[in-house]
Short mmCIF file of C-alpha atoms and ligand atoms in Angstrom, two decimals:
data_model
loop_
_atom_site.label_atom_id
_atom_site.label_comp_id
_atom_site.label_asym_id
_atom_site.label_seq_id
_atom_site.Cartn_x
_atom_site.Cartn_y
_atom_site.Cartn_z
CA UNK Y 1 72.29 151.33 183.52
CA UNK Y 2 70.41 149.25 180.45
CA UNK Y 3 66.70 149.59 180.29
CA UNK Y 4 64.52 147.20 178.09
CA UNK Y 5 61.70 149.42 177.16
CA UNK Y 6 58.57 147.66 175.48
CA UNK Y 7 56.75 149.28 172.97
CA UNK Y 8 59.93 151.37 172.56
CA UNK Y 9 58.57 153.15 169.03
CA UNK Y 10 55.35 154.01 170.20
CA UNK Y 11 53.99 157.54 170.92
CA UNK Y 12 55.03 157.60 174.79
CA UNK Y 13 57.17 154.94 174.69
CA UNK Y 14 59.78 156.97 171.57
CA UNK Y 15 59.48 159.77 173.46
CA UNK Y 16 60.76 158.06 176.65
CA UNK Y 17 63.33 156.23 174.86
CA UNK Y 18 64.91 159.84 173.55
CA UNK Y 19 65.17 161.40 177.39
CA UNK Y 20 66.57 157.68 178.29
CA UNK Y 21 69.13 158.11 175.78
CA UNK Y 22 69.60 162.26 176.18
CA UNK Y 23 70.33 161.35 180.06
CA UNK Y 24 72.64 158.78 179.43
CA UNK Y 25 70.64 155.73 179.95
CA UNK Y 26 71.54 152.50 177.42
CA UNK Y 27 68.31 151.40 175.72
CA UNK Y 28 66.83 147.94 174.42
CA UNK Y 29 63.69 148.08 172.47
CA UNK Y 30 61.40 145.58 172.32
CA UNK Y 31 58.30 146.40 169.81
CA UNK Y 32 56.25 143.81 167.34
CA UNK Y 33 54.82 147.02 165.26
CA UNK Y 34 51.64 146.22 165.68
CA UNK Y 35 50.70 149.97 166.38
CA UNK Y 36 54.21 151.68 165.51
CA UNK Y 37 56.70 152.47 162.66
CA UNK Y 38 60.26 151.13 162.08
CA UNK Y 39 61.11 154.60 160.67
CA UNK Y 40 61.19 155.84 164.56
CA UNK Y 41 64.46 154.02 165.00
CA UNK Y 42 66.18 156.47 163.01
CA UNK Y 43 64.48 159.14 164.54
CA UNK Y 44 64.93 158.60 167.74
CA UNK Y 45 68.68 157.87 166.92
CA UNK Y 46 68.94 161.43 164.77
CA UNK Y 47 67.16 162.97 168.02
CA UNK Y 48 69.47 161.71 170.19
CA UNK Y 49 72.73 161.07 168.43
CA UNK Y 50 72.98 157.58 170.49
CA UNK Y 51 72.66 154.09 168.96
CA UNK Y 52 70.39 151.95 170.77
CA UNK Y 53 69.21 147.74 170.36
CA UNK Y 54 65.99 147.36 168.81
CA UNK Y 55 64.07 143.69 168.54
CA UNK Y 56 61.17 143.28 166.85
CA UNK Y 57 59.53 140.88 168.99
CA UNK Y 58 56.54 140.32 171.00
CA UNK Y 59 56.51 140.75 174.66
CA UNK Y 60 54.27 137.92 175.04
CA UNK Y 61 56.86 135.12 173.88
CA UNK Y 62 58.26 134.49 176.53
CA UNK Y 63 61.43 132.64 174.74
CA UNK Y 64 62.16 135.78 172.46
CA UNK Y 65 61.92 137.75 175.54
CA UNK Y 66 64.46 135.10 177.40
CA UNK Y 67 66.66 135.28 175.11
CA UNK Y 68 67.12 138.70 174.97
CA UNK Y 69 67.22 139.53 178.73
CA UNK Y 70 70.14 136.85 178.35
CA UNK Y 71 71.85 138.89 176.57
CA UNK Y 72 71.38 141.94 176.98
CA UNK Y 73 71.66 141.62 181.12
CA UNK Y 74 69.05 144.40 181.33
CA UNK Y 75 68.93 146.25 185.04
CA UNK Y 76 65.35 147.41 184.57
CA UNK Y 77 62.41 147.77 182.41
CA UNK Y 78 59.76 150.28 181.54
CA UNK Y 79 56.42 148.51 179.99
CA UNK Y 80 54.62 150.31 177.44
CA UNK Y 81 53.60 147.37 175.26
CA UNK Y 82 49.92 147.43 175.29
CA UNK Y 83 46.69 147.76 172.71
CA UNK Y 84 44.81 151.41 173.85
CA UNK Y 85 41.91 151.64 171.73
CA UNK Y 86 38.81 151.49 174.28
CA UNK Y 87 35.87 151.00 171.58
CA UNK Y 88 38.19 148.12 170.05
CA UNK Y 89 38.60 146.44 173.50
CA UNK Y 90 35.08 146.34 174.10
CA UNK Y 91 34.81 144.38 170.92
CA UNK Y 92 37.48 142.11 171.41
CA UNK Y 93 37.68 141.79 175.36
CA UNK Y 94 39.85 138.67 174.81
CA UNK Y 95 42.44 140.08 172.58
CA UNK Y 96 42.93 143.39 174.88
CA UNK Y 97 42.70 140.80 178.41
CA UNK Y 98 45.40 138.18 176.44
CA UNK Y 99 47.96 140.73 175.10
CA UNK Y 100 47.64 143.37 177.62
CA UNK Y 101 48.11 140.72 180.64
CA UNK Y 102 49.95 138.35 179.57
CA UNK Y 103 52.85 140.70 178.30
CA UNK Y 104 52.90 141.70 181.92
CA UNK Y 105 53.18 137.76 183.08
CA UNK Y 106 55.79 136.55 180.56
CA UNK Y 107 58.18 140.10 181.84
CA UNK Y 108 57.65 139.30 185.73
CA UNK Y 109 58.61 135.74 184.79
CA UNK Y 110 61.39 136.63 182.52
CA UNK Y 111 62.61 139.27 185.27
CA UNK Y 112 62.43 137.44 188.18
CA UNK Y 113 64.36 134.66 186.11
CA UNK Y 114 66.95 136.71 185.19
CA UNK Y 115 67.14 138.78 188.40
CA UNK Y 116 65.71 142.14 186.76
CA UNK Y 117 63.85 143.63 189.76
CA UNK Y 118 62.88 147.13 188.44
CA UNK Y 119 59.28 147.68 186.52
CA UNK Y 120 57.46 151.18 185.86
CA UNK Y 121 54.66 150.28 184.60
CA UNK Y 122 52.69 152.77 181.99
CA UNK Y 123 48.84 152.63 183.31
CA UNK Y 124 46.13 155.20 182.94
CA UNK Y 125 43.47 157.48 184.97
CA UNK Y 126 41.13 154.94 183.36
CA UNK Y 127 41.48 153.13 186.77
CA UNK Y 128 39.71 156.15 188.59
CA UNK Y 129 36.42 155.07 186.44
CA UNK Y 130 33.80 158.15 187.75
CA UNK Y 131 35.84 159.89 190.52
CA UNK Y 132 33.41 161.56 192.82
CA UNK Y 133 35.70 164.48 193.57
CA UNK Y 134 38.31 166.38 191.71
CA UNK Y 135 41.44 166.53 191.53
CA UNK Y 136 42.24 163.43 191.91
CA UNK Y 137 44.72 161.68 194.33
CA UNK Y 138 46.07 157.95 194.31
CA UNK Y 139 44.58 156.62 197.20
CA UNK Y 140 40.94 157.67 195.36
CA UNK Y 141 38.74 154.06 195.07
CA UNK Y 142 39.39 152.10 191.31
CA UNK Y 143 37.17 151.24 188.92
CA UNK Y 144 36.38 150.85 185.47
CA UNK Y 145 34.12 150.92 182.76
CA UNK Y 146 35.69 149.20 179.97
CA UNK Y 147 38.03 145.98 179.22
CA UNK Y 148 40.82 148.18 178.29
CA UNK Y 149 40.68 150.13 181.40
CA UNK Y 150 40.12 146.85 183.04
CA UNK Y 151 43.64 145.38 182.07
CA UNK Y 152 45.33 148.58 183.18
CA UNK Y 153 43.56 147.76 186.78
CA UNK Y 154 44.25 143.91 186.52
CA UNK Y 155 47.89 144.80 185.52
CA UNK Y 156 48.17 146.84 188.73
CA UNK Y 157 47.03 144.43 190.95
CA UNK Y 158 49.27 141.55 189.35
CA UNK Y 159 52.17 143.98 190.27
CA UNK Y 160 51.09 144.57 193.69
CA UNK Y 161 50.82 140.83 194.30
CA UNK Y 162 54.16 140.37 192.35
CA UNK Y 163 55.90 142.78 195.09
CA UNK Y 164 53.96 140.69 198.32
CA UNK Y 165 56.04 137.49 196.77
CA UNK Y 166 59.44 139.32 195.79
CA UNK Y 167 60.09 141.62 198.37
CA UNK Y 168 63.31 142.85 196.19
CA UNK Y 169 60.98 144.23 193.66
CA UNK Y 170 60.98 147.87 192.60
CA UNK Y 171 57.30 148.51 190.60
CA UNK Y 172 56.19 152.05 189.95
CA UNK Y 173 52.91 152.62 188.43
CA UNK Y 174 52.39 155.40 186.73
CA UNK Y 175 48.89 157.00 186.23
CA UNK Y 176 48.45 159.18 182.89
CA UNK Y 177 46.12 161.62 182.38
CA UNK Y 178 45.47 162.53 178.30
CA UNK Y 179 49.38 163.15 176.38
CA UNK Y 180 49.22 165.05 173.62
CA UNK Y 181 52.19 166.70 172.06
CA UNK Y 182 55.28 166.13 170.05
CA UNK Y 183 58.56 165.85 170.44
CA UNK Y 184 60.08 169.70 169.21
CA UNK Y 185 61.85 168.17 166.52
CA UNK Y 186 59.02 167.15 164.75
CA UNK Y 187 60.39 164.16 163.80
CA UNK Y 188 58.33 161.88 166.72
CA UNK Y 189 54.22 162.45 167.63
CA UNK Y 190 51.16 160.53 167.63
CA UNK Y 191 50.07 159.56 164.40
CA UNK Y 192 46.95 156.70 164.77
CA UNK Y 193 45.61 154.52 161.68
CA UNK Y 194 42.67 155.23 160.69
CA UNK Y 195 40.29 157.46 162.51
CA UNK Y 196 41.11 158.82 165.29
CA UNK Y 197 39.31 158.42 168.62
CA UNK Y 198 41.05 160.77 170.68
CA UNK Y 199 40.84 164.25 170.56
CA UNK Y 200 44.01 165.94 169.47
CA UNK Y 201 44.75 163.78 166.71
CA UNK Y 202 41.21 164.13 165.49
CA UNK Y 203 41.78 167.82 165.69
CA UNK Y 204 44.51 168.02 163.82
CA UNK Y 205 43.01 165.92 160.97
CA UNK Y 206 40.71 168.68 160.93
CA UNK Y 207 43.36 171.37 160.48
CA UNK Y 208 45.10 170.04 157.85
CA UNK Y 209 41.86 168.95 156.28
CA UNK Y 210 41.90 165.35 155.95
CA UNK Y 211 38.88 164.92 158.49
CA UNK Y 212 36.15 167.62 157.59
CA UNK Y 213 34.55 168.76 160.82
CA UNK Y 214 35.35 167.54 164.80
CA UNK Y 215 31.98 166.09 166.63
CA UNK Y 216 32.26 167.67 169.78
CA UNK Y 217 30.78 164.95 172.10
CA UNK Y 218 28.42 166.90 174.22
CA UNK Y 219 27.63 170.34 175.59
CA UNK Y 220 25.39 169.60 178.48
CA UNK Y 221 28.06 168.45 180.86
CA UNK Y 222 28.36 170.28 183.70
CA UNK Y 223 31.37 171.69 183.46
CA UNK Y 224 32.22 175.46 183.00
CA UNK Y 225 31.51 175.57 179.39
CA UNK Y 226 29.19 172.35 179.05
CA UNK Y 227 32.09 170.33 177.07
CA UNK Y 228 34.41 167.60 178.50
CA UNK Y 229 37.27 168.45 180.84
CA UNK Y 230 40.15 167.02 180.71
CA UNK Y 231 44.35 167.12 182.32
CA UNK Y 232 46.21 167.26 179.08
CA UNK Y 233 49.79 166.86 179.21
CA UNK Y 234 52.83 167.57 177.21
CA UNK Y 235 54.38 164.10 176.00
CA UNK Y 236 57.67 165.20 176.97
CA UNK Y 237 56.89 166.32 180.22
CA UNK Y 238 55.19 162.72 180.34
CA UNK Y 239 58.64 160.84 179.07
CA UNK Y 240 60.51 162.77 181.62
CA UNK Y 241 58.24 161.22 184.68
CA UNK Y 242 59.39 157.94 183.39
CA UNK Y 243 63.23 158.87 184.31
CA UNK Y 244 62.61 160.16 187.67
CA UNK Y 245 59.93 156.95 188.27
CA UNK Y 246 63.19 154.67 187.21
CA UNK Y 247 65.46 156.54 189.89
CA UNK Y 248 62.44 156.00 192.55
CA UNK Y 249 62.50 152.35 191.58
CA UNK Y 250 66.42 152.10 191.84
CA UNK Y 251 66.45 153.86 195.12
CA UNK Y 252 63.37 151.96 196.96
CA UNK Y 253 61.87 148.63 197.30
CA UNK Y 254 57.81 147.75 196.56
CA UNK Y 255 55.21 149.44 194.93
CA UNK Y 256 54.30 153.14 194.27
CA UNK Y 257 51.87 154.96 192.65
CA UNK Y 258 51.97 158.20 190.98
CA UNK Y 259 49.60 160.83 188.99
CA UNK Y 260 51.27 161.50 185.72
CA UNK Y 261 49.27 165.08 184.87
CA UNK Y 262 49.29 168.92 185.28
CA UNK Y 263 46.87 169.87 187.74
CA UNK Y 264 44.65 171.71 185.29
CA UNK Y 265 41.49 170.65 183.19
CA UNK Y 266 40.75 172.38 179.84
CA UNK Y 267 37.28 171.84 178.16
CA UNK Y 268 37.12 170.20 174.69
CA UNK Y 269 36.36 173.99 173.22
CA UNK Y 270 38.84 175.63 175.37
CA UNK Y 271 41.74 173.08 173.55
CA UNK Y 272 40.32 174.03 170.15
CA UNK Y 273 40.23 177.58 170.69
CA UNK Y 274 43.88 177.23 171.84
CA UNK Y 275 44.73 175.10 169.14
CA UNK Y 276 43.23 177.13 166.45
CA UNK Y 277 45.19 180.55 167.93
CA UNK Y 278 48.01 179.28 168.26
CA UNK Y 279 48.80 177.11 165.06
CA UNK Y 280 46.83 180.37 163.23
CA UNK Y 281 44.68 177.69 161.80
CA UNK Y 282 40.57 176.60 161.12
CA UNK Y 283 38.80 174.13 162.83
CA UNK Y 284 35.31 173.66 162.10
CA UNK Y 285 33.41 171.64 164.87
CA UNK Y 286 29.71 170.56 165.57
CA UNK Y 287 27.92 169.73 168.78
CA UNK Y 288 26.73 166.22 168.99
CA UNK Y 289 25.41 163.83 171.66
CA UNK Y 290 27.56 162.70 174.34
CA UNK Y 291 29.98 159.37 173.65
CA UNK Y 292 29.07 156.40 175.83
CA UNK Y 293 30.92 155.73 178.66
CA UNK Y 294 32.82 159.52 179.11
CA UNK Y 295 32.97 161.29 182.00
CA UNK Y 296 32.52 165.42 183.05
CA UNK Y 297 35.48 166.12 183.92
CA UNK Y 298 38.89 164.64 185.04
CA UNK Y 299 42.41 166.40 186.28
CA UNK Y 300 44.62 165.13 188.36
CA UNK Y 301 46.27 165.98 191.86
CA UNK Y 302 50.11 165.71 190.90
CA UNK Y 303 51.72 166.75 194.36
CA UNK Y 304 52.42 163.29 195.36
CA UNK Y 305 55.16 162.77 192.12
CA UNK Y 306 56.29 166.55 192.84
CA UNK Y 307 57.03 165.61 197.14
CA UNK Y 308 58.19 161.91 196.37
CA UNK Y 309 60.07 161.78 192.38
CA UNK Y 310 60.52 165.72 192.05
CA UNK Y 311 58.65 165.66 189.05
CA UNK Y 312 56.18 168.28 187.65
CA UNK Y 313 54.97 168.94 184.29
CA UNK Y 314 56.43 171.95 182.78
CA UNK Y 315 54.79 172.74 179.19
CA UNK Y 316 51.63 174.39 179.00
CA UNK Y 317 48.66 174.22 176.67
CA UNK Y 318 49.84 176.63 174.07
CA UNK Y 319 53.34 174.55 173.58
CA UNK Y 320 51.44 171.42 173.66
CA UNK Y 321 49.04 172.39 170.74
CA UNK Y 322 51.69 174.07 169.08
CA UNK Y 323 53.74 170.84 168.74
CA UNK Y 324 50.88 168.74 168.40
CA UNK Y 325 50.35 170.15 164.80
CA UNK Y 326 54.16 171.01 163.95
CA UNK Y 327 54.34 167.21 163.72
CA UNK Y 328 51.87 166.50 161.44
CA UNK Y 329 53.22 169.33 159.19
CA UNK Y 330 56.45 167.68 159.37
CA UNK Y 331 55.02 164.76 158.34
CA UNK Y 332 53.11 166.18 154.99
CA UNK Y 333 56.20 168.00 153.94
CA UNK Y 334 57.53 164.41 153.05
N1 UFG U 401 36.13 164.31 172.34
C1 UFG U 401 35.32 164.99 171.43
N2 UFG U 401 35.43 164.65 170.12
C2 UFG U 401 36.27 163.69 169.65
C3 UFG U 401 37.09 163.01 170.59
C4 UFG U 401 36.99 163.34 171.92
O1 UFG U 401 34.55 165.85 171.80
O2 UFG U 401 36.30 163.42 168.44
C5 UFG U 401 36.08 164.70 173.75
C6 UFG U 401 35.68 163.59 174.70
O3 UFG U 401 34.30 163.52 174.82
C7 UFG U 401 36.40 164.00 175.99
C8 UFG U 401 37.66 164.71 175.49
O4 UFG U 401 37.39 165.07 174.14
O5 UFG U 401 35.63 164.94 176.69
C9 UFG U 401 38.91 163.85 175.51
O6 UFG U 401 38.65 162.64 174.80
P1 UFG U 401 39.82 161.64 174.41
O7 UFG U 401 39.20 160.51 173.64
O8 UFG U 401 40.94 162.37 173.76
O9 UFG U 401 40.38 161.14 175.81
P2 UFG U 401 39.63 160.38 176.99
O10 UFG U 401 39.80 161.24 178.20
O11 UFG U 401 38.29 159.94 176.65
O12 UFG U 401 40.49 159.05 177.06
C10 UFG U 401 41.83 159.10 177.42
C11 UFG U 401 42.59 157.95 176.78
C12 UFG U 401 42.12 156.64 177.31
C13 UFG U 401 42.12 156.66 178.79
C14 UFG U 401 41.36 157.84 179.32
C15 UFG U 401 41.42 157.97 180.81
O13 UFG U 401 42.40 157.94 175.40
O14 UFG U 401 43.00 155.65 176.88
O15 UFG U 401 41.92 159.03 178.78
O16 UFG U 401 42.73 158.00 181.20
F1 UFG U 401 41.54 155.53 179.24
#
C-alpha cells in the first residue's frame, strides 16, 4: 500500500514516516520546508533502511499535488502539513486560515480526482477549548480559543462534510494531546527555530544551556501542585496511532474520531523534576504569571482508540524525557 504523507520531515510526521516504512508501508513525501530539514531524508532512510519518494512541494498547489498523485497512484494519505505556532496564528489569522485550509481543499480535490479515498487527518485537543470535565472523551462539545485551533476545528468539519458527499470516503481524525519525545536513535526529534513556545523544547534549551532559566507560567492553577497539567505523549507511541488509524480507514467507510494521549496528566514541575532525574541534569526555573489563553489542566480519555484501533500508548514519562534530551545531545555532538 503507498501512502502520500504531507509534512513527511516534520517532528510527527518523520516519525510516522519511519513506522510506515519499519511496517512495510511504501512512502511519498510531500514537504515545502517551511518548518523542517532536508537532512531528515537521510535519517529517516538510515532509520529505516528503506528508500522512500520525497517532493518538495506545497500541498496547497494543487497542480504539483496532481501531478504527483498521477504518478505515484497513491492508496491513501496521512495530512500533517500545517503551521502550529498559536501566538503566530493569532498574528497572522489569514496565513494560518489560507495554508492550514486550503491544503486540506486542494488534497480532497486531488483525492477524490484521482480516486484516493483514505485521509487521517493530524488535529489537536485544541478543539476541546476549556473542557468542563476531565478526562476527556470525543463526543465532549468543541471549541476554541485561537485561529490555529480554529483551523484544526474548521478542518474537521470540512472532512465531515467531505464524507456526507462521498460516501466511499475513509477520514480518521486524530486528536493529539502534547508529543514530546524522540525517536531512540537520536537521529529524529523536535528541534523549533527560534524560541521555543512549548514546553519540552524550552526545557531542554535550558539543560544544555542555550536558554538560561524556564518561566513557569503560573502556580495558582488549581491543580495538585498549582502548575499546568498536561497528557504528554511519547512521539513514537503517537506515530504508531497513525498505522493502526490507516488500517481503521482501510477497513471502514466515514468518519472517526480518536484521542491520541495516555490517560495521565503531569504538572509543568512534575515534567521538570522528571526531566532533571532522569537526564542527571540542571534546570533552573522561575514562577511567573499565567500565559493568556492556557488552561488547568487537560488529559485525555484514550479507551475509545484502545476498543476500536487497538492502540494504546506504551512509553512513559521517564523514556519520554529521556529521549527528549538524547536528541538534542545528538545534535551538539555534530
Ligand atoms: N509552559 C510553561 N513554560 C513554558 C512553556 C509552557 O510553564 O515556557 C506550560 C504551559 O503553561 C502549559 C504546559 O507548560 O501548562 C504545556 O505547554 P505547551 O506550550 O507545551 O503545550 P500546550 O498544552 O499549551 O499546547 C499544546 C500544543 C498546541 C495545542 C495544545 C492543545 O502546543 O499546539 O497543546 O492540544 F493546541
Amino acid at each position: 500500500m503507498r501512502v502520500l504523507v504531507t509534512g513527511g520531515l516534520g517532528y510527527i510526521g518523520s516519525h510516522t514516516c519511519c513506522c510506515l516504512l519499519d511496517a512495510g508501508y511504501e512512502v511519498v513525501v510531500v514537504d515545502n520546508l517551511v518548518n523542517s530539514k532536508i537532512e531528515v531524508v537521510d535519517k529517516i532512510k538510515t532509520i529505516t533502511g528503506k528508500d522512500f519518494t520525497f517532493y518538495q512541494e506545497d500541498v496547497c498547489d494543487e497542480k504539483a499535488l496532481d501531478k504527483i498523485f498521477e504518478k505515484e497512484k497513491v492508496d491513501a494519505v496521512i495530512h500533517f502539513a500545517a503551521y502550529k505556532a498559536v501566538g503566530e496564528s493569532v498574528s497572522m489569522p489569514i496565513k494560518y486560515y489560507e495554508n492550514n485550509l486550503g491544503s486540506t481543499l486542494k488534497l480532497c480535490k486531488v483525492m477524490k480526482k484521482h480516486g484516493c479515498s483514505k485521509f487521517v487527518f493530524s488535529s489537536s485537543a485544541t478543539v476541546y477549548g476549556s473542557p468542563k470535565t476531565l478526562p476527556i472523551r470525543e463526543d465532549f462539545p468543541l471549541s476554541t480559543t485561537n485561529p490555529y485551533g480554529s483551523t484544526k476545528l474548521m478542518n474537521e468539519q470540512i472532512l465531515k462534510d467531505v464524507v456526507i458527499a462521498n460516501p466511499e470516503f475513509s477520514v480518521v481524525i486524530l486528536r493529539y494531546f502534547n508529543p514530546i519525545g524522540s525517536h531512540e536513535s537520536g537521529l529524529i526529534g523536535e528541534d523549533p527555530n527560534g524560541i521555543p513556545n512549548n514546553l519540552m523544547p524550552y526545557i531542554v534549551r535550558v539543560a544544555n544551556k542555550q536558554l538560561e532559566i524556564l518561566s513557569v507560567y503560573g502556580d495558582d492553577y488549581d491543580t495538585e501542585d498549582g502548575t499546568g497539567v498536561r497528557d504528554y505523549i511519547h512521539v513514537v507511541d503517537l506515530a504508531k496511532g497513525h498505522l493502526k488509524a490507516l488500517e481503521k480507514a482501510n477497513k471502514d467507510e466515514g468518519i472517526f474520531y480518536y484521542n491520541l494521549g495516555t490517560g495521565t496528566g503531569y504538572s509543568v514541575l512534575n515534567l521538570v523534576e522528571t526531566f532533571k532525574r532522569v537526564n542527571n541534569v540542571d534546570v533552573p526555573y522561575k514562577i511567573v504569571g499565567r500565559r493568556a489563553g492556557d488552561i488547568a489542566a487537560c488529559y485525555a480519555d484514550p479507551t475509545k482508540a484502545f476498543e476500536e484501533l487497538g492502540w494504546k500508548a506504551e512509553k512513559g514519562i521517564e523514556e519520554m524525557c529521556r529521549d527528549s534530551y538524547n536528541y538534542i545531545l545528538k545534535q551538539m555532538e555534530k
